Amino acid sequence: MRFPWQRHNRQEELAQELQSHLRMAVDDRMDRGESAERAEQTARREFGNVTLVQQIARDQWGWLWLEELLQDLRYGARMLRKNPGFTLVAVLTLALGIGANTALFSVVNGVLLNPLPYPHSEELVTLHESKPNFDRGSISYPNFRDWQQNNHTFAFMAIARGYGFSLTGLGEAEQVRARFISSDFFPLLGVNPVIGRNFAPGEDEIGAAPVAMISAGLWKHKFGSSPNVLGKSLTLDGKDYTIVGVTPQNFDLFLTTANLADVFVPIGQWTNNLLPNRGAGLGIHGVGRLKPGISLEQARADMERVTGNLAAMYPEVDKGIGASFLPIRKDMLGDVQPILLVLLGAVGFVLLIACVNVANLLLARSTARTREFAIRAALGAGKRRLIGQLLTESVLLALAGGGLGLLLAHWGTHAALGALPAELPRAAEIQLDSHVLFFTLAISLLAGILFGLAPALKIAHLRLHDTLKESGRGTSGARLRTQGVFVVVEMAMALVLLVGAGLMIRTLTRLWDVNPGFESKNVLTFSVSFPPSMTTASPDAIRAAVRELDEKLSSIPGVQAEAQTWEGLPLVSDDEQLFWLDTQPKPSSENEMSWTIHYVVGPGYLNTMGIPLVRGRFFTAQDNERSPLVVVIDDVFARKYFGNENPLGRGIILSSTGKRAEIVGIVGHVNQWGLDSDATQSLRAQLYVPCMQMPDAYIAMVHNGSSMVLRSNAPVSTLLDSLRRTSQQMSKDQVIFGARTMDQIISDSLAGRRFSMTLFGSFAGLALALSSVGIYGVVSYLVGQRTQEIGIRVALGARRADVLRLVLSHGAKMAGIGVLLGLAASVALTRLMADMLYGISPTDPLTFLAVAMILILVALAASYIPARRAMRVDPIVALRYE
Amino acid sequence: MANRYQNRIELLQGTLDLLILQTLQWGPRHGYGISQAIRANSGEILQVDTGSLYPALHRLERQKWIAADWKRSENKQRVRVYRLTATGKKQLLSERSRWEQLSDAIAGVLSPAKRGQA
C-alpha cells in the first residue's frame, strides 16, 4: 500500500510507461513499413482509452477512492461556486432544515438522552404515599421513619419538603427558598457538598441541634464564597442555624431551574406541631435508592409488607395507605418525553421537505448537465464515477447546509431556551455538545445522500449515447413526473405539520376560553413574611398584626380588594382536609371520612378573586376567633354531599380540629387543578375557612409567611412599590416577596403547550414556505417547457383564461393529491399528540378542513406567478424560439 | 464503455496473470515486450489488451510476484522493465499446476469417451 503523497510519482511513471508502450508499438509498425501517421493512428486505436487504462491500472494501488474523492470534492466545490444562486438557495434550505433539527435534537439530547447526573440513576425512585384519593400523596414523618427502618429493599430513603424562611442578620431582611430534608437526601443522590459536609445521621431528628446547608448561590451572594462560612450561623425565622456545608450551584432534585432552594435544613427543625402526626398530609415527598439488583416489583412487594404492618398497627390513620414509587427518570421526564418526541418527529418532516426541495433543484440542474455527463462518460469516466461525483456534490451541499444550520441552531437554541417553560427538567443541560455535533454531521450526510440520490439514479439510467446525439433537451417528461411526485410528497408532509400546528392553536384557544371560575385580570399574588420578632408572639398578637396588614394594604390608593390566602390558591398550591357531615356519627377511621380541597382565606377573598357567590353569604370581619365557626362551600361540594337539599345552616366537622362549623354560603367552583385537567380530577369539592377562626397552633406558624391576593388596576410595578413602601413603614424586617399576577400564573400554566404550539407553528410555517417554493419551481419549469405549446394554443385562439387554467390545474392537481395523502397521514399521525391536545379530537374536522384549504390556496398562489408568465406568452416569439 | 474493459480483465484475470509470469520466466521484459511475446508465443492468437495488461502488471507488482525497474531500451528509450521475484516463481509453479488440472478437467469433460477408454 502506498500513501497518497507517494502517488503523484507513481501516476507520472504510469503515464511514462504507457507512453513508451505506445512509442514502441508505433516504431514496430513503422519498421513494418507503415507510414508514420498511419502507424500512430492504428497504434492508438489498438491501445484504446489511455485515460481509462491509466485509471484502472491505478485502481490496483488502493487509495484511489481517496484520490477520486479529493478530485470530486475539488470539482464539486468548483461547480457550486460557479452557480452561486443555486448553491445559496440549496444551502439556505438545508441550513433551515438541519438547523431546526439540530436545535431540537440538542433539547432532546440534553433532556432525554444524556444520563441523569446522579450516579446509578436507574436505582433512584420517587416515593409517595398512595391514598384513596391520591396516587402520589404526601408522606407523614412517622410513616417515613417506619418505612426507612423496616424495608429490606432500599439502600436509602429520604424525604424533602419546600419551605420559605425569612433570612435576617445578613444585610436587608430577605425571604429565602428552603427545603427541609432528611439526612440521607444528598448522600442518596450522590451529590457532594462543594465544601463542608452533608447532614449526619440523627441530625435530622426532631429536637437535634439546628444546622443548615446553603446553596453555592447564597454562599457567593452573602459570604463572597469564603471558605470561612463553615461554622458561621445563619438566622432563619429568628433562629440561629450553624452552617455545615455548601451545596452545588443550582441543585434541584428534578433538575429544573424553577424555584431553586437556597437553604437546606434538617426536617426535624420544622416547627410544625403536626410533623409527629402520623395522619398529617404536610406535602412531604420522598426519594429512594434501591439496593443494587433489586427490581421495582421486589421493592413494591417489600413496601406492601411494610405499609400493611403499619395499617394493622395504626388502623385509624394508616388503613388504606400504601407506598407508591416510580423511577425518578419517569417521574421527572414522563410528561415531557412524548411531547419532545412528537416535536422531533415534526422537525424531521421539515428536514425531509428541505431534502425534497433540494433534490428538485438538483434534478433541474442535472437535466441541464446531462450533456456534461455524457461527455465525461465518453472521455472515460465510469458510471460509478459519475454517480460518485453527483453524490459528492450533494454531500458537499449538505455539509455546507449543516455548517450554517449549526450556526442557526446555536442561535435558535439560545432563543428556545428563553422560551422554554422553567418547569422543563434539565433545561440547563441543553447545549451543543459532541453528541449534537455528531447528530448534525450524520443528518447532513444522510440528507446529502438522500437528495443526491434522485439525480444520481437518473444518471445511472441515462443512455449517454442517445443524449449526445440529442440536442440536449433531455428526458423532460420523466423529470417532470419525478418532480411532480416530489412536490406531492412535500405537500403531504407540510399538511401533516400544518394539522399539528392547527390542533395546537385550537387547543390553546380552547384553554384560553376556559372559565377558571375566577377573574384573573388585575389580581396580584404575593407573600409577606413577618419580622422574626413575631416568631415568639402570641396568637392574638399575630392576629392583630394580620389585621393591621390587611388594613394598611387595603388603604393603598387603587387597591380595590385584598385578602389573606393561608392555604390553597388555584393553579398554585393546594391543601386537602378530611371531614364528615354533622348528620353522620363520628367516623372510626379516616377511611370513612371524605376529602375536600381546603382554602383558608380572609373575608376579602371572594371580591379579590372575582368568584361568584351562589347562595348565602361569604365571610366578614365578624367571623373571627370569638364568633361561631363558619365555612363556605363551592357548588361542586354542595351537589356532591347535599344533592338537592339546602346546605345552608348544615354543619361539617374537619378532622383536623374536630369542631363543628356551620355552612353559611355557596360559591362558584374554581379550577384548582389547572385550566385543562380540573374537570377530570377525582377531588374537586372545595371548602373555605376564615383565617381568623384557625386554631391557635396554626396561627402561631403564620409569622413565617402569609400569602395574599390583591385586586387593583394600577400597573404592577407602581403597585409593588407602594406595597413595599407600606410594608417597610410597618417594619424594616417585614418582607414582601414572590409577587406574580394571576394572569401570569395562568399563562405559565400553559407554557408547555404554548412552547409546543410555537415550535409546531414555526415548523409548519417553514414547511409551507419550502413546499410552496417547490411547487413554484415545478410549475415554472412546466411553463418553460411548454412555452411553445402554449404559443401554438394562443395562436389557434386559446384565451388567456384557458392558458391560466391549464397551468393552474397542474399546480392544483399536485396540491390536491398532496393534500389527500397528507390528510390520510395526519389521521394516522395526530393520534400521537392526543395528550398534548385539549378539548378537541386529534382528527378535528374543522382543523383538517381549514389546513387543507390553506395549503391549496398557497399552492395556487405559488402556481399563479408562473401561470401569469404563461398567459403573457407571445405566440410569435414562442414559435420563433425553436 | 467502462464495462467493456472491466469485463475482459475479469475474464482473463487468472490466465493473464499466468501468461505474464510465464513470459517473465525467460527474463525481464517491458510491458510492450510482454504483450508481443504472448502474442508471438501463442501463434498470434492471444492479443493482450493494454487495458488488461497494465492493470495486471501493477496488480502482480503489488502482490510482489514481479518487480519493476526503469531501464534504457536498445533505442535509448526509458522503459519500465518487469522481472519475476522469488515468490513470483513459486506463484507461477502453483498457478501452472492449477491450470494443468483445470485444462485436464476441461479436456475430460469435452471428450469423455477417451477418458472411458483409458
Tab-separated table of N, CA and C in Angstrom, chain A residues 1-2 10 12-14 16-29 32 46-49 52-53 56-62 377-383 465, chain B residues 1-6 9 30-33 35-36 39 47-64 68 70 73 75 77-82:
chain	number	residue	atom	x	y	z
A	1	MET	N	0.848	-1.199	0.000
A	1	MET	CA	0.000	0.000	0.000
A	1	MET	C	0.881	1.245	0.000
A	2	ARG	N	0.639	2.109	-0.955
A	2	ARG	CA	1.365	3.378	-0.962
A	2	ARG	C	0.485	4.447	-0.359
A	10	ARG	N	3.945	7.922	-8.819
A	10	ARG	CA	3.507	6.705	-9.490
A	10	ARG	C	2.643	7.020	-10.707
A	12	GLU	N	2.788	9.621	-12.592
A	12	GLU	CA	3.644	10.103	-13.670
A	12	GLU	C	4.372	8.933	-14.337
A	13	GLU	N	4.842	8.019	-13.466
A	13	GLU	CA	5.534	6.850	-14.003
A	13	GLU	C	4.628	6.050	-14.913
A	14	LEU	N	3.402	5.898	-14.468
A	14	LEU	CA	2.454	5.120	-15.258
A	14	LEU	C	2.228	5.774	-16.609
A	16	GLN	N	4.280	7.667	-18.195
A	16	GLN	CA	5.508	7.459	-18.992
A	16	GLN	C	5.552	6.056	-19.565
A	17	GLU	N	5.171	5.107	-18.698
A	17	GLU	CA	5.224	3.706	-19.116
A	17	GLU	C	4.302	3.469	-20.307
A	18	LEU	N	3.084	4.004	-20.197
A	18	LEU	CA	2.129	3.814	-21.281
A	18	LEU	C	2.611	4.535	-22.538
A	19	GLN	N	3.231	5.702	-22.329
A	19	GLN	CA	3.754	6.463	-23.451
A	19	GLN	C	4.816	5.662	-24.196
A	20	SER	N	5.698	5.029	-23.405
A	20	SER	CA	6.766	4.262	-24.047
A	20	SER	C	6.204	3.056	-24.780
A	21	HIS	N	5.166	2.465	-24.206
A	21	HIS	CA	4.494	1.344	-24.870
A	21	HIS	C	3.987	1.775	-26.245
A	22	LEU	N	3.318	2.917	-26.227
A	22	LEU	CA	2.743	3.438	-27.467
A	22	LEU	C	3.845	3.704	-28.484
A	23	ARG	N	4.923	4.350	-28.013
A	23	ARG	CA	6.042	4.675	-28.901
A	23	ARG	C	6.587	3.415	-29.567
A	24	MET	N	6.777	2.355	-28.731
A	24	MET	CA	7.339	1.114	-29.266
A	24	MET	C	6.397	0.487	-30.282
A	25	ALA	N	5.098	0.542	-30.005
A	25	ALA	CA	4.134	-0.017	-30.950
A	25	ALA	C	4.203	0.724	-32.268
A	26	VAL	N	4.315	2.081	-32.182
A	26	VAL	CA	4.396	2.875	-33.411
A	26	VAL	C	5.678	2.516	-34.171
A	27	ASP	N	6.772	2.441	-33.420
A	27	ASP	CA	8.049	2.117	-34.049
A	27	ASP	C	7.966	0.793	-34.794
A	28	ASP	N	7.398	-0.221	-34.121
A	28	ASP	CA	7.273	-1.541	-34.740
A	28	ASP	C	6.520	-1.455	-36.053
A	29	ARG	N	5.407	-0.707	-36.028
A	29	ARG	CA	4.591	-0.591	-37.229
A	29	ARG	C	5.361	0.103	-38.336
A	32	ARG	N	7.658	-2.099	-39.951
A	32	ARG	CA	6.988	-2.986	-40.904
A	32	ARG	C	6.567	-2.227	-42.143
A	46	GLU	N	-5.480	0.669	-31.301
A	46	GLU	CA	-5.286	-0.611	-30.638
A	46	GLU	C	-5.128	-0.436	-29.132
A	47	PHE	N	-4.443	0.637	-28.803
A	47	PHE	CA	-4.142	0.843	-27.385
A	47	PHE	C	-5.427	1.082	-26.585
A	48	GLY	N	-6.373	1.789	-27.202
A	48	GLY	CA	-7.626	2.044	-26.500
A	48	GLY	C	-7.582	3.353	-25.725
A	49	ASN	N	-8.430	3.474	-24.755
A	49	ASN	CA	-8.614	4.708	-23.995
A	49	ASN	C	-7.508	4.865	-22.953
A	52	LEU	N	-8.524	5.744	-19.381
A	52	LEU	CA	-9.189	4.678	-18.664
A	52	LEU	C	-8.187	3.607	-18.238
A	53	VAL	N	-7.258	3.248	-19.161
A	53	VAL	CA	-6.238	2.250	-18.826
A	53	VAL	C	-5.463	2.730	-17.609
A	56	ILE	N	-7.610	2.411	-14.500
A	56	ILE	CA	-7.771	1.050	-13.993
A	56	ILE	C	-6.451	0.539	-13.421
A	57	ALA	N	-5.343	0.877	-14.098
A	57	ALA	CA	-4.048	0.435	-13.585
A	57	ALA	C	-3.819	1.042	-12.207
A	58	ARG	N	-4.216	2.303	-12.060
A	58	ARG	CA	-4.032	2.953	-10.774
A	58	ARG	C	-4.902	2.321	-9.710
A	59	ASP	N	-6.089	1.831	-10.181
A	59	ASP	CA	-7.009	1.199	-9.240
A	59	ASP	C	-6.317	0.113	-8.431
A	60	GLN	N	-5.299	-0.514	-9.044
A	60	GLN	CA	-4.641	-1.634	-8.388
A	60	GLN	C	-3.895	-1.193	-7.129
A	61	TRP	N	-3.679	0.066	-6.992
A	61	TRP	CA	-2.837	0.526	-5.901
A	61	TRP	C	-3.578	1.044	-4.666
A	62	GLY	N	-4.871	0.855	-4.620
A	62	GLY	CA	-5.605	1.326	-3.448
A	62	GLY	C	-5.582	2.845	-3.358
A	377	ALA	N	-18.478	10.859	-19.680
A	377	ALA	CA	-18.521	9.412	-19.845
A	377	ALA	C	-17.753	9.015	-21.088
A	378	ALA	N	-17.933	9.787	-22.157
A	378	ALA	CA	-17.250	9.480	-23.413
A	378	ALA	C	-15.742	9.578	-23.229
A	379	LEU	N	-15.319	10.454	-22.339
A	379	LEU	CA	-13.894	10.624	-22.107
A	379	LEU	C	-13.344	9.572	-21.149
A	380	GLY	N	-14.204	8.657	-20.736
A	380	GLY	CA	-13.681	7.546	-19.969
A	380	GLY	C	-14.111	7.479	-18.522
A	381	ALA	N	-15.040	8.338	-18.097
A	381	ALA	CA	-15.497	8.241	-16.723
A	381	ALA	C	-16.529	7.126	-16.617
A	382	GLY	N	-16.359	6.232	-15.645
A	382	GLY	CA	-17.322	5.160	-15.454
A	382	GLY	C	-18.583	5.707	-14.816
A	383	LYS	N	-19.666	4.916	-14.885
A	383	LYS	CA	-20.921	5.380	-14.312
A	383	LYS	C	-20.803	5.566	-12.816
A	465	HIS	N	-25.199	7.640	-24.855
A	465	HIS	CA	-25.101	7.724	-26.303
A	465	HIS	C	-26.177	8.603	-26.899
B	1	MET	N	-19.138	1.828	-21.443
B	1	MET	CA	-17.786	1.774	-22.008
B	1	MET	C	-16.803	1.189	-21.007
B	2	ALA	N	-16.949	1.659	-19.812
B	2	ALA	CA	-16.035	1.168	-18.773
B	2	ALA	C	-16.195	-0.343	-18.634
B	3	ASN	N	-17.420	-0.786	-18.749
B	3	ASN	CA	-17.669	-2.199	-18.535
B	3	ASN	C	-16.926	-3.096	-19.506
B	4	ARG	N	-16.759	-2.615	-20.724
B	4	ARG	CA	-16.116	-3.465	-21.713
B	4	ARG	C	-14.743	-3.893	-21.206
B	5	TYR	N	-13.976	-2.943	-20.728
B	5	TYR	CA	-12.632	-3.278	-20.251
B	5	TYR	C	-12.692	-4.135	-19.004
B	6	GLN	N	-13.553	-3.684	-18.105
B	6	GLN	CA	-13.567	-4.385	-16.825
B	6	GLN	C	-13.976	-5.832	-17.000
B	9	ILE	N	-10.999	-7.860	-18.211
B	9	ILE	CA	-9.997	-8.120	-17.182
B	9	ILE	C	-10.438	-9.294	-16.330
B	30	HIS	N	9.819	-5.394	-20.728
B	30	HIS	CA	8.881	-4.298	-20.506
B	30	HIS	C	7.496	-4.696	-20.982
B	31	GLY	N	6.530	-3.860	-20.645
B	31	GLY	CA	5.129	-4.168	-20.922
B	31	GLY	C	4.879	-4.511	-22.383
B	32	TYR	N	5.394	-3.642	-23.270
B	32	TYR	CA	5.181	-3.876	-24.695
B	32	TYR	C	5.777	-5.213	-25.099
B	33	GLY	N	6.998	-5.477	-24.554
B	33	GLY	CA	7.676	-6.732	-24.851
B	33	GLY	C	6.852	-7.931	-24.412
B	35	SER	N	3.589	-8.103	-24.065
B	35	SER	CA	2.425	-8.303	-24.930
B	35	SER	C	2.852	-8.921	-26.262
B	36	GLN	N	3.996	-8.454	-26.774
B	36	GLN	CA	4.483	-9.017	-28.033
B	36	GLN	C	4.845	-10.486	-27.874
B	39	ARG	N	1.821	-12.690	-27.658
B	39	ARG	CA	1.218	-12.754	-28.978
B	39	ARG	C	1.978	-13.732	-29.864
B	47	GLN	N	-4.227	-11.848	-28.166
B	47	GLN	CA	-3.820	-10.456	-28.263
B	47	GLN	C	-4.129	-9.809	-26.918
B	48	VAL	N	-3.068	-9.404	-26.231
B	48	VAL	CA	-3.314	-8.845	-24.903
B	48	VAL	C	-3.648	-7.364	-25.022
B	49	ASP	N	-4.780	-7.044	-24.508
B	49	ASP	CA	-5.282	-5.685	-24.486
B	49	ASP	C	-4.459	-4.859	-23.496
B	50	THR	N	-4.056	-3.655	-23.871
B	50	THR	CA	-3.298	-2.846	-22.900
B	50	THR	C	-4.154	-2.528	-21.665
B	51	GLY	N	-5.458	-2.425	-21.931
B	51	GLY	CA	-6.360	-2.124	-20.819
B	51	GLY	C	-6.373	-3.237	-19.789
B	52	SER	N	-5.940	-4.433	-20.193
B	52	SER	CA	-5.860	-5.522	-19.225
B	52	SER	C	-4.429	-5.688	-18.744
B	53	LEU	N	-3.474	-5.486	-19.673
B	53	LEU	CA	-2.075	-5.772	-19.376
B	53	LEU	C	-1.543	-4.918	-18.220
B	54	TYR	N	-1.718	-3.609	-18.347
B	54	TYR	CA	-1.095	-2.749	-17.329
B	54	TYR	C	-1.742	-2.889	-15.968
B	55	PRO	N	-3.077	-2.936	-15.904
B	55	PRO	CA	-3.652	-3.213	-14.585
B	55	PRO	C	-3.122	-4.523	-14.013
B	56	ALA	N	-2.962	-5.568	-14.874
B	56	ALA	CA	-2.481	-6.858	-14.380
B	56	ALA	C	-1.048	-6.723	-13.882
B	57	LEU	N	-0.219	-6.020	-14.651
B	57	LEU	CA	1.179	-5.845	-14.237
B	57	LEU	C	1.256	-5.156	-12.887
B	58	HIS	N	0.452	-4.116	-12.732
B	58	HIS	CA	0.518	-3.379	-11.469
B	58	HIS	C	-0.049	-4.185	-10.327
B	59	ARG	N	-1.010	-5.021	-10.651
B	59	ARG	CA	-1.581	-5.872	-9.609
B	59	ARG	C	-0.534	-6.891	-9.140
B	60	LEU	N	0.134	-7.505	-10.133
B	60	LEU	CA	1.157	-8.502	-9.793
B	60	LEU	C	2.307	-7.848	-9.022
B	61	GLU	N	2.602	-6.623	-9.394
B	61	GLU	CA	3.681	-5.923	-8.711
B	61	GLU	C	3.303	-5.675	-7.249
B	62	ARG	N	2.021	-5.316	-7.082
B	62	ARG	CA	1.582	-5.057	-5.724
B	62	ARG	C	1.595	-6.331	-4.887
B	63	GLN	N	1.338	-7.480	-5.550
B	63	GLN	CA	1.399	-8.764	-4.833
B	63	GLN	C	2.841	-9.184	-4.569
B	64	LYS	N	3.781	-8.424	-5.138
B	64	LYS	CA	5.220	-8.714	-5.005
B	64	LYS	C	5.617	-9.993	-5.731
B	68	ALA	N	9.628	-4.131	-10.655
B	68	ALA	CA	9.856	-3.312	-11.852
B	68	ALA	C	10.981	-2.312	-11.616
B	70	TRP	N	13.184	1.039	-13.839
B	70	TRP	CA	13.305	1.829	-15.069
B	70	TRP	C	14.662	1.535	-15.712
B	73	SER	N	16.129	1.313	-23.053
B	73	SER	CA	15.985	0.251	-24.056
B	73	SER	C	17.092	0.389	-25.097
B	75	ASN	N	16.901	1.306	-28.126
B	75	ASN	CA	16.910	2.601	-28.813
B	75	ASN	C	16.773	3.761	-27.836
B	77	GLN	N	15.272	4.464	-25.192
B	77	GLN	CA	14.056	4.942	-24.527
B	77	GLN	C	14.052	4.534	-23.073
B	78	ARG	N	13.409	5.377	-22.201
B	78	ARG	CA	13.247	4.948	-20.812
B	78	ARG	C	12.084	3.986	-20.764
B	79	VAL	N	12.358	2.769	-20.343
B	79	VAL	CA	11.256	1.808	-20.272
B	79	VAL	C	11.214	1.182	-18.885
B	80	ARG	N	10.026	0.734	-18.549
B	80	ARG	CA	9.870	0.097	-17.240
B	80	ARG	C	9.949	-1.405	-17.460
B	81	VAL	N	10.928	-2.021	-16.824
B	81	VAL	CA	11.181	-3.436	-17.076
B	81	VAL	C	10.756	-4.261	-15.858
B	82	TYR	N	9.983	-5.314	-16.165
B	82	TYR	CA	9.472	-6.175	-15.088
B	82	TYR	C	10.293	-7.454	-15.025
